[in-house]
Coordinates of C-alpha atoms in Angstrom, one line a residue:
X1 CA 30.5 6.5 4.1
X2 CA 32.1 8.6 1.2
X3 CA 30.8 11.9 0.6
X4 CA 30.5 14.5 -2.1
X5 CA 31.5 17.6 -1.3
X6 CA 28.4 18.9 -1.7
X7 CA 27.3 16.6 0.7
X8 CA 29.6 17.1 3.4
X9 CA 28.9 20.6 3.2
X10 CA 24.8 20.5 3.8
X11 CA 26.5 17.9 7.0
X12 CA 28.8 20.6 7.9
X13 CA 25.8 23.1 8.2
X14 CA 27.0 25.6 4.9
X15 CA 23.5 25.5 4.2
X16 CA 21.7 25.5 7.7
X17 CA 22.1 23.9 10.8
X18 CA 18.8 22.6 10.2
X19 CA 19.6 20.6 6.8
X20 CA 22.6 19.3 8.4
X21 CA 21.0 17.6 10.9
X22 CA 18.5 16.1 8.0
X23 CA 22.0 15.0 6.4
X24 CA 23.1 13.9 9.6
X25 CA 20.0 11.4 10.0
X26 CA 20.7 9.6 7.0
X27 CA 24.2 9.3 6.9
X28 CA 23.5 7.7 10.1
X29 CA 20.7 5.8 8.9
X30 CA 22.6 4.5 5.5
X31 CA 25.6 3.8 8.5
X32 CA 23.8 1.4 9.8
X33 CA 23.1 -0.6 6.7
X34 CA 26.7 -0.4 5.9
X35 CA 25.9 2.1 2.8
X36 CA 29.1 3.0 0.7
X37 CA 27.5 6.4 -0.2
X38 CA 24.8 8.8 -1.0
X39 CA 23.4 9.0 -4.2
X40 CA 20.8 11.5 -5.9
X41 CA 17.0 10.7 -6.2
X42 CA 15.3 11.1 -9.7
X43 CA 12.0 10.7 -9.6
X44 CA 9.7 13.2 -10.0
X45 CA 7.7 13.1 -7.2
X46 CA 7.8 11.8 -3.4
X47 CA 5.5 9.8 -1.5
X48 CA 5.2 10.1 2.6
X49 CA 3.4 7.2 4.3
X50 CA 2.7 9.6 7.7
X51 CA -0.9 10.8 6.8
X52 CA -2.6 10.7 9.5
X53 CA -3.5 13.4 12.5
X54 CA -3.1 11.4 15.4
X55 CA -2.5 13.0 19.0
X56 CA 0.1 11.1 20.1
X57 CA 2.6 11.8 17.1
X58 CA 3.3 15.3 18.5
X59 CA 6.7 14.8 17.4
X60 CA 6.3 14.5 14.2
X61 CA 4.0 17.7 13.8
X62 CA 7.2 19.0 16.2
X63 CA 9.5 17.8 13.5
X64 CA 7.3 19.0 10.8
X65 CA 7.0 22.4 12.3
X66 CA 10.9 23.0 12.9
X67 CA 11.7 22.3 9.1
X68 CA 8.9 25.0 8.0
X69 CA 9.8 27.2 10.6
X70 CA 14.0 27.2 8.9
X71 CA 12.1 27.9 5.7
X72 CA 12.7 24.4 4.8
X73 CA 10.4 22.5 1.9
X74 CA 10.5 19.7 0.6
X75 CA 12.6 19.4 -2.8
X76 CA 10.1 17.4 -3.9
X77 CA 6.6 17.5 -4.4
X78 CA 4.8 15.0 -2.7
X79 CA 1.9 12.6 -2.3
X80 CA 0.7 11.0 1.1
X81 CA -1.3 8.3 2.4
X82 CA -5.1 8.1 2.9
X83 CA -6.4 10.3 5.3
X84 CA -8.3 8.5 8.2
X85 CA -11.4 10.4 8.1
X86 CA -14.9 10.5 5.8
X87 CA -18.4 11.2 7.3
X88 CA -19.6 8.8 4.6
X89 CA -17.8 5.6 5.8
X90 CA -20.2 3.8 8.6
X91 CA -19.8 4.8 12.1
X92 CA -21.6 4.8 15.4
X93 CA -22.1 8.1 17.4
X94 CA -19.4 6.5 19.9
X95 CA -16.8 5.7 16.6
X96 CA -17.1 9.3 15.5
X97 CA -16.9 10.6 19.3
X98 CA -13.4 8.5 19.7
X99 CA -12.6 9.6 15.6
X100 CA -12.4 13.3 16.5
X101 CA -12.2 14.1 19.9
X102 CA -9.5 11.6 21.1
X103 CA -7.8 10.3 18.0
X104 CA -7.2 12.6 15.1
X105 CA -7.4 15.8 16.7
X106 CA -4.8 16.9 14.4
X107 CA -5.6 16.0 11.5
X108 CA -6.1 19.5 9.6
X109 CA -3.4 21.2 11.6
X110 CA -0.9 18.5 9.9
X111 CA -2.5 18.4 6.6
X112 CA -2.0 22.4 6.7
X113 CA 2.1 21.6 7.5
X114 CA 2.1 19.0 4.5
X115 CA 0.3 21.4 2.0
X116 CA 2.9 24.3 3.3
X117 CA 6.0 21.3 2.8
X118 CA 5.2 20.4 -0.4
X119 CA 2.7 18.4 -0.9
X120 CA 1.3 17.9 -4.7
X121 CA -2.0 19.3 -4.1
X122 CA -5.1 18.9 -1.6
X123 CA -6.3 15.8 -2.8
X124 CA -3.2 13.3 -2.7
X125 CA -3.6 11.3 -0.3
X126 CA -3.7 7.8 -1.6
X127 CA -1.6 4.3 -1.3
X128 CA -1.6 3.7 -5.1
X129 CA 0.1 7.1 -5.5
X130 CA 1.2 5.6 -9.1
X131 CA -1.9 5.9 -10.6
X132 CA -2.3 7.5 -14.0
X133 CA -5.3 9.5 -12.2
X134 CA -3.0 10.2 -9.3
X135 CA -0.1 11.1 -11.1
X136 CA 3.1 10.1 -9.0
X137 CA 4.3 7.4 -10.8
X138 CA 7.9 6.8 -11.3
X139 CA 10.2 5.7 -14.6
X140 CA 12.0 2.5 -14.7
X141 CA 15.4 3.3 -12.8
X142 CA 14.2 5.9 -11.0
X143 CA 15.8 6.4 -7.4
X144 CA 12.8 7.2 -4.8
X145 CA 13.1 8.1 -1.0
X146 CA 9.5 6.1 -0.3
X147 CA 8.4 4.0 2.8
X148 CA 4.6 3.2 2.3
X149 CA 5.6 -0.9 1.9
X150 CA 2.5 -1.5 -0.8
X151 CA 3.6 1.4 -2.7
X152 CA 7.4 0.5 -2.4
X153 CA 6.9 -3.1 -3.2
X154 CA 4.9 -2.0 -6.9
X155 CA 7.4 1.0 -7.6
X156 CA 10.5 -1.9 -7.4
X157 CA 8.4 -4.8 -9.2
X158 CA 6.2 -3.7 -11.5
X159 CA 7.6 0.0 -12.6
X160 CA 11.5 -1.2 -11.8
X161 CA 12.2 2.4 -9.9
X162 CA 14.6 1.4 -6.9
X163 CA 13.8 2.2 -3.5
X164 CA 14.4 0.8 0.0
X165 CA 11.5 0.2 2.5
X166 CA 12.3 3.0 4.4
X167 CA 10.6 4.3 7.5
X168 CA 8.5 6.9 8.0
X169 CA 10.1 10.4 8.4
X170 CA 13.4 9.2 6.6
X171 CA 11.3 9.5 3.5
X172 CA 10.4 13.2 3.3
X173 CA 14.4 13.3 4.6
X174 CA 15.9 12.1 1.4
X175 CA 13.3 14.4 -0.7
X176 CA 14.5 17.5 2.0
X177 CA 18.2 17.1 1.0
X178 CA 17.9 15.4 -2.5
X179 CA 19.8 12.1 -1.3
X180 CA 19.7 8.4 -0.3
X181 CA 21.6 5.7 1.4
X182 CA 23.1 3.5 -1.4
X183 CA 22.5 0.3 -0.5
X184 CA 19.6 -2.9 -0.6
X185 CA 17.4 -2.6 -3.1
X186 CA 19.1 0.1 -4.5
X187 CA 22.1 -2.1 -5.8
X188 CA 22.6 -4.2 -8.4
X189 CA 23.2 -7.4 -6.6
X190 CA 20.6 -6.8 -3.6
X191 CA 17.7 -6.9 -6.8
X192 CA 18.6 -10.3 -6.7
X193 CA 16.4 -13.1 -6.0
X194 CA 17.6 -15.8 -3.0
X195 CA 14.5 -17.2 -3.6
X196 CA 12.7 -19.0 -6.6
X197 CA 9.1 -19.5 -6.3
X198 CA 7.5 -21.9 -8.1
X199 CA 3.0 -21.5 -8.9
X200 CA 1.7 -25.3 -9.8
X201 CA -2.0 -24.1 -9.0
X202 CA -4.7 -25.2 -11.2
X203 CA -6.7 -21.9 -11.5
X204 CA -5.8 -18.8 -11.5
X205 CA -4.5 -17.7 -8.0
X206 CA -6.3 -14.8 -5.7
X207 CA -3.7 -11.8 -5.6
X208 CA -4.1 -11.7 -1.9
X209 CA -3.8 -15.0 -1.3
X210 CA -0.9 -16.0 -2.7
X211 CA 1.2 -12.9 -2.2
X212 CA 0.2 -13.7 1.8
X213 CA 2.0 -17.4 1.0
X214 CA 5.0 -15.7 -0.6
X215 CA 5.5 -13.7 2.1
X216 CA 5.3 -15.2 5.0
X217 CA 8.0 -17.5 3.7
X218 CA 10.6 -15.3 1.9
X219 CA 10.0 -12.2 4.5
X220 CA 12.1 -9.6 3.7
X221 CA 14.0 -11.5 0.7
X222 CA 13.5 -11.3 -3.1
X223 CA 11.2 -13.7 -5.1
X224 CA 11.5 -14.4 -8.5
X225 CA 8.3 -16.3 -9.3
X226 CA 7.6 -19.0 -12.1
X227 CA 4.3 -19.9 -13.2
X228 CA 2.5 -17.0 -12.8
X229 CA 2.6 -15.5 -16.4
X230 CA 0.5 -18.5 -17.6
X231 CA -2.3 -17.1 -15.4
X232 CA -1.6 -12.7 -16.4
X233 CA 0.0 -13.4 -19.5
X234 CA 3.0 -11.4 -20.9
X235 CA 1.8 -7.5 -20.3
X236 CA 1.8 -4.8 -18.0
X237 CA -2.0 -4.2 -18.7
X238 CA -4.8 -2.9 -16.8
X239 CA -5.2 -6.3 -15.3
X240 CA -1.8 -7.6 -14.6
X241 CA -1.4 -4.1 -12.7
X242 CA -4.7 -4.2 -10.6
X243 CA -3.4 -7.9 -9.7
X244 CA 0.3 -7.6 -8.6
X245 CA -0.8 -4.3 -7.0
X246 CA -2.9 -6.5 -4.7
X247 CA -0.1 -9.2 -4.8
X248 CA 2.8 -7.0 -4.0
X249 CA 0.8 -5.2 -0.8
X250 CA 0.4 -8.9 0.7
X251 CA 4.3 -9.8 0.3
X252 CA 5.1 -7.0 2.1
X253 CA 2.5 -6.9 4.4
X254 CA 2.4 -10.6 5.5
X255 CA 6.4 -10.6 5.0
X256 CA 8.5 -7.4 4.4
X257 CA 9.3 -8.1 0.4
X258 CA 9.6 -4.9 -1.3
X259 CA 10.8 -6.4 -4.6
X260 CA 10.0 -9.5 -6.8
X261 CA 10.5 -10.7 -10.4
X262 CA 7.8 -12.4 -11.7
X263 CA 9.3 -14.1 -14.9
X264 CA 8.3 -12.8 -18.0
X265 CA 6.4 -10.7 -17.2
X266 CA 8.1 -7.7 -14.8
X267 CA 10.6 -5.1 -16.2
X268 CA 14.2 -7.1 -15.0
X269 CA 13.0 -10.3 -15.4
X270 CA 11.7 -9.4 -19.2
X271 CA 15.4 -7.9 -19.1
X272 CA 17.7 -10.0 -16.9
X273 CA 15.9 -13.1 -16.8
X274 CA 17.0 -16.1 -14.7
X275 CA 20.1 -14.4 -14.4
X276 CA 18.5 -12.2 -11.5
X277 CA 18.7 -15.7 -9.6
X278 CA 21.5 -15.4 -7.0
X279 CA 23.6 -18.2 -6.3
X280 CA 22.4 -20.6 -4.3
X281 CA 18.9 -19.3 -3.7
X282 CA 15.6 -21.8 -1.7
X283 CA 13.1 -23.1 -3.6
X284 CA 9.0 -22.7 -2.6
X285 CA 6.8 -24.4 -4.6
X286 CA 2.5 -23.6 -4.7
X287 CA 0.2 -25.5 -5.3
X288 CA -3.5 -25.4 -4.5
X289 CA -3.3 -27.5 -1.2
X290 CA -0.5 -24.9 -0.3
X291 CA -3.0 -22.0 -0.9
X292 CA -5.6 -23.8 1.0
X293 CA -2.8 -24.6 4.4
X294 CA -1.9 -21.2 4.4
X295 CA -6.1 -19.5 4.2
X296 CA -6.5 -21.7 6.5
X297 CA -4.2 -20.6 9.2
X298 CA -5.3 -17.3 9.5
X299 CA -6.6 -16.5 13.0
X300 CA -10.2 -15.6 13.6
X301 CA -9.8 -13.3 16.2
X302 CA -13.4 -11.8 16.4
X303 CA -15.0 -11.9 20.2
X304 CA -17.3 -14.1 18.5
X305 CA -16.3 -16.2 15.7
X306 CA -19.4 -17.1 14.0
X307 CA -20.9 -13.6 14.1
X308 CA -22.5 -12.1 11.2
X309 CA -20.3 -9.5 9.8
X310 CA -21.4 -5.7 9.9
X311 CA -19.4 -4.2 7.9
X312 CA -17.1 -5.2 4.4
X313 CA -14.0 -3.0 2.9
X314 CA -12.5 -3.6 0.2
X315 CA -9.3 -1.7 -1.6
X316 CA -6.5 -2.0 1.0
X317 CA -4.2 -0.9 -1.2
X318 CA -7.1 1.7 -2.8
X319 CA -8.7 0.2 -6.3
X320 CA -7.9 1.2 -9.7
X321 CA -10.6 2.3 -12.1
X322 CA -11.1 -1.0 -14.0
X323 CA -11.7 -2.6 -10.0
X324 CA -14.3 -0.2 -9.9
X325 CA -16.0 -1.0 -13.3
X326 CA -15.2 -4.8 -12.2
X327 CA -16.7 -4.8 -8.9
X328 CA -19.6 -3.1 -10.5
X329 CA -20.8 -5.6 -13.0
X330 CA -19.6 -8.4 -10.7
X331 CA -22.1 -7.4 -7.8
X332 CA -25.3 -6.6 -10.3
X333 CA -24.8 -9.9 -11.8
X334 CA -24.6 -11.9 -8.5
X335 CA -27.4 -9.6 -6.7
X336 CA -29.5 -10.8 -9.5
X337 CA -28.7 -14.3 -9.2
X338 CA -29.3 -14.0 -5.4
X339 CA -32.4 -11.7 -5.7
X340 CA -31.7 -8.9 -4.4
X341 CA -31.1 -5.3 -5.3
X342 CA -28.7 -3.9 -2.7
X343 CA -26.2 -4.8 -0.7
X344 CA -26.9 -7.1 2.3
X345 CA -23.8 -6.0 4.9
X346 CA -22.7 -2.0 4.5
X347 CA -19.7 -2.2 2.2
X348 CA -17.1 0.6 1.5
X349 CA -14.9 0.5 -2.1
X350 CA -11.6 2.8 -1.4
X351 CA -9.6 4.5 -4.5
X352 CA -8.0 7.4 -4.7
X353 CA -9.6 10.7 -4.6
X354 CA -8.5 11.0 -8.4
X355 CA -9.5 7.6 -9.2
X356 CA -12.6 8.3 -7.5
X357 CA -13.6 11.6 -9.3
X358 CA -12.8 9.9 -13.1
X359 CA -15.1 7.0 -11.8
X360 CA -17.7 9.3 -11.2
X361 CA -17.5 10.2 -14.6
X362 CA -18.0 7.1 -15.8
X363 CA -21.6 5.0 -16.2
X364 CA -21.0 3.1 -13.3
X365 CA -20.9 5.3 -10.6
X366 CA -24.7 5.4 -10.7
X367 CA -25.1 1.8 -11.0
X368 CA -22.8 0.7 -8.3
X369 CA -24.4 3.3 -6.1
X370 CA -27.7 2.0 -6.6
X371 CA -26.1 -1.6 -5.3
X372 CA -25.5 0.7 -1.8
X373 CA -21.7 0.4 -1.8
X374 CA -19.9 3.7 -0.5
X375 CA -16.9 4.6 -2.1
X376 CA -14.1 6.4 0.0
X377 CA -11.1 7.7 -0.5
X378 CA -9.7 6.5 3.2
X379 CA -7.8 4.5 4.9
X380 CA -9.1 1.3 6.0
X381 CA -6.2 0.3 8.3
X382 CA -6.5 3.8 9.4
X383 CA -10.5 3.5 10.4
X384 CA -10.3 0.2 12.1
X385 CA -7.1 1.4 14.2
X386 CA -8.8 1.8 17.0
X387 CA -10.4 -0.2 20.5
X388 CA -14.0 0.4 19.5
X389 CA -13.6 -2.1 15.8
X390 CA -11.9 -4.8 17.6
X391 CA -15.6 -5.9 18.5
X392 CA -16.4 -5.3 15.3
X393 CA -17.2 -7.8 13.0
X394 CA -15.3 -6.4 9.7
X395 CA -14.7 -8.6 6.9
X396 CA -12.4 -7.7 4.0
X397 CA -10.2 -9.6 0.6
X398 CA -7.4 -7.1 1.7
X399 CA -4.8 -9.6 3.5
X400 CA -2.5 -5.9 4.1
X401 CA -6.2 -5.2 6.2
X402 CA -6.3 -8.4 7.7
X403 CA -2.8 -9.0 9.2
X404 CA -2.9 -4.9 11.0
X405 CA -6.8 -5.2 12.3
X406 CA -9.2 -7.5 13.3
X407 CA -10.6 -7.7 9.8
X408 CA -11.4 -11.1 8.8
X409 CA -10.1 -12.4 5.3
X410 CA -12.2 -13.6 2.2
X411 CA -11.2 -14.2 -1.0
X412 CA -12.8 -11.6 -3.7
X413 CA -15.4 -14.3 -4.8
X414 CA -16.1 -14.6 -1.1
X415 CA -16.9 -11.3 -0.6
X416 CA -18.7 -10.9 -3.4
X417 CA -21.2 -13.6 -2.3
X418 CA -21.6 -12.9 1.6
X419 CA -22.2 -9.0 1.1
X420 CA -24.8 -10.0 -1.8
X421 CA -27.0 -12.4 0.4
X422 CA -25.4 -15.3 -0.7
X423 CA -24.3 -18.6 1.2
X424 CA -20.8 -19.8 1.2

């Protein structure tokens, strides 16, 4: 790897012995993916996926603790992931018992290190760190040092930053020393798509659903899908957003994308077009039997299959505002049609804590509290990442949920009946 000498001075420990082994970890990390160089990040802000207190990452808090303790910071602000914890989401005595005594102990002691690192204030812990409410979201060509997948995979696609799915801990590395590995997604030529994927459905396709298809058959390679403008049309609204936010979190959740063109619709494809196609790349074509094969296929892996579920999240990645307002007419209209006036199975909406506080500001907050849902700003992955929910019955539209827990999937309209008394 070719260094400034700028570079090779932080490696050569001008500046610290502790910043040269930060240097040191991702020269050695862009190394191994054969990266020709460091080059600088631009955005604004970073984002850490590592938000979580749990007792057995005592290295990181280790890690964390050495950098503040060399009066190191972050050169960035930053914005994190969900915390883990609210006393609003459902929980048995024994669930809170294993919550806090056993499995995020640490929790305030590491969100004390983050504040004291950099982060952008107390309340930014979110997936969807790119929303307007949030206010982390990056310029077209931006260069980012991210690693939280469903954040990566929408920064790439839908704002055209560049970024590499990077792991946890490299990504407050690049924003400690400024730099990144040059290579992957980064490039020109690795923004290509090897794969062309073709939608032939005859409705409008869930998110979830067929992001989950797409990636479990171009895992970690670039789509550039076909078809799919007929069904968001040819803007970056509210709408489009909401939906390849959901899409993009199942390609890389289900697979490992972290970009995709859809065409005419995303940044380079508007741009590039169907030259973004790289030579020789596979074919996949969808249809609604395709759809169908691949819901179908998920495992059921509740202790008992045809249990009645006990407990419904949805927003894995968190919803936007406009979910919010959606969800919210949606369930008075079909607990009318079913009779009913709340919620029949205890359901939890996550979004952002911004998100969250402009919705509150809105008319529905009142109304779709009076339908019994809880809105959260946590984790789900985070709250059912543990023994005690495997014999839980959880159901969620969240495929990202589905393929880490033992969540069980159902499309939005799904959901929307089963938690309002309805009958599939």
């Amino acid at each position: 790897m070719i260094l400034t000498k700028e570079q090779q001075a932080i490696l050569d420990g001008e500046r610290g012995e502790t910043l040269a082994k930060v240097m040191k970890t991702l020269v050695m990390y862009g190394d191994a993916f054969e990266a020709e160089k460091l080059v600088p990040i631009t955005s604004k802000y970073n984002h850490l996926v590592t938000s979580f207190g749990l007792k057995v990452m005592s290295p990181v808090y280790d890690l964390m603790q050495k950098l503040l303790d060399a009066g190191v910071s972050s050169g960035q602000k930053f914005s994190v992931d969900p915390r883990p914890l609210d006393k609003n989401v459902p929980a048995n005595i024994l669930q809170n018992f294993v919550f806090n005594k056993f499995m995020y102990t640490k929790q305030s002691f590491y969100e004390n290190q983050l504040e004291k690192l950099g982060l952008m204030d107390k309340n930014a812990f979110t997936c969807t760190c790119y929303m307007d409410e949030v206010g982390n979201k990056p310029n077209k060509g931006d260069v980012l040092s991210w690693a939280e997948s469903s954040a990566v995979v929408y920064a790439n696609s839908v704002l055209g930053a560049r970024c590499n799915r990077n792991s946890g801990i490299i990504d407050i590395m690049g924003s400690i020393v400024g730099y990144v590995p040059y290579f992957g997604l980064l490039t020109d030529e690795g923004r290509k798509a090897t794969w062309v994927v073709k939608i032939q459905t005859t409705c409008k396709p869930e998110a979830q659903l067929i992001g989950s298809a797409i990636g479990m058959k171009v895992m970690e390679d670039v789509p550039y899908v076909v078809g799919l403008d007929k069904w968001l049309g040819n803007e970056l609204n509210d709408a489009a957003c909401a939906y390849l936010k959901d899409f993009g979190a199942a390609t890389a959740s289900n697979g490992a994308v972290g970009l995709y063109h859809i065409a005419n619709l995303t940044p380079e494809a508007l741009e590039l077009g169907e030259s973004l196609i790289a030579e020789g790349a596979k074919e996949y074509v969808i249809d609604d039997a395709e759809l169908e094969r691949v819901k179908n296929d998920y495992p059921v892996i509740w202790k008992k299959p045809d249990a009645k579920p006990k407990l419904c999240f949805v927003g894995c990645p968190h919803l936007s505002l406009e979910q919010l307002k959606e969800w919210t007419v949606k369930l008075e209209e079909e607990l009318k049609k079913n009779g009913k006036k709340k919620v029949t199975i205890k359901t939890v909406f996550t979004a952002a804590p911004g998100v969250l506080e402009a919705f509150e500001k809105t008319e529905y907050a009142a109304r779709l509290k009076a339908t019994g849902v809880i809105t959260s700003y946590i984790c789900p992955l985070m709250y059912m990442n543990n023994p005690l929910c495997k014999k839980m019955p959880v159901i969620t539209s969240s495929n990202k949920l589905r393929t880490y827990t033992s969540a069980r999937y159902y499309t939005d309209a799904e959901i929307l009946t089963t938690i309002t008394g309805g009958k599939l």
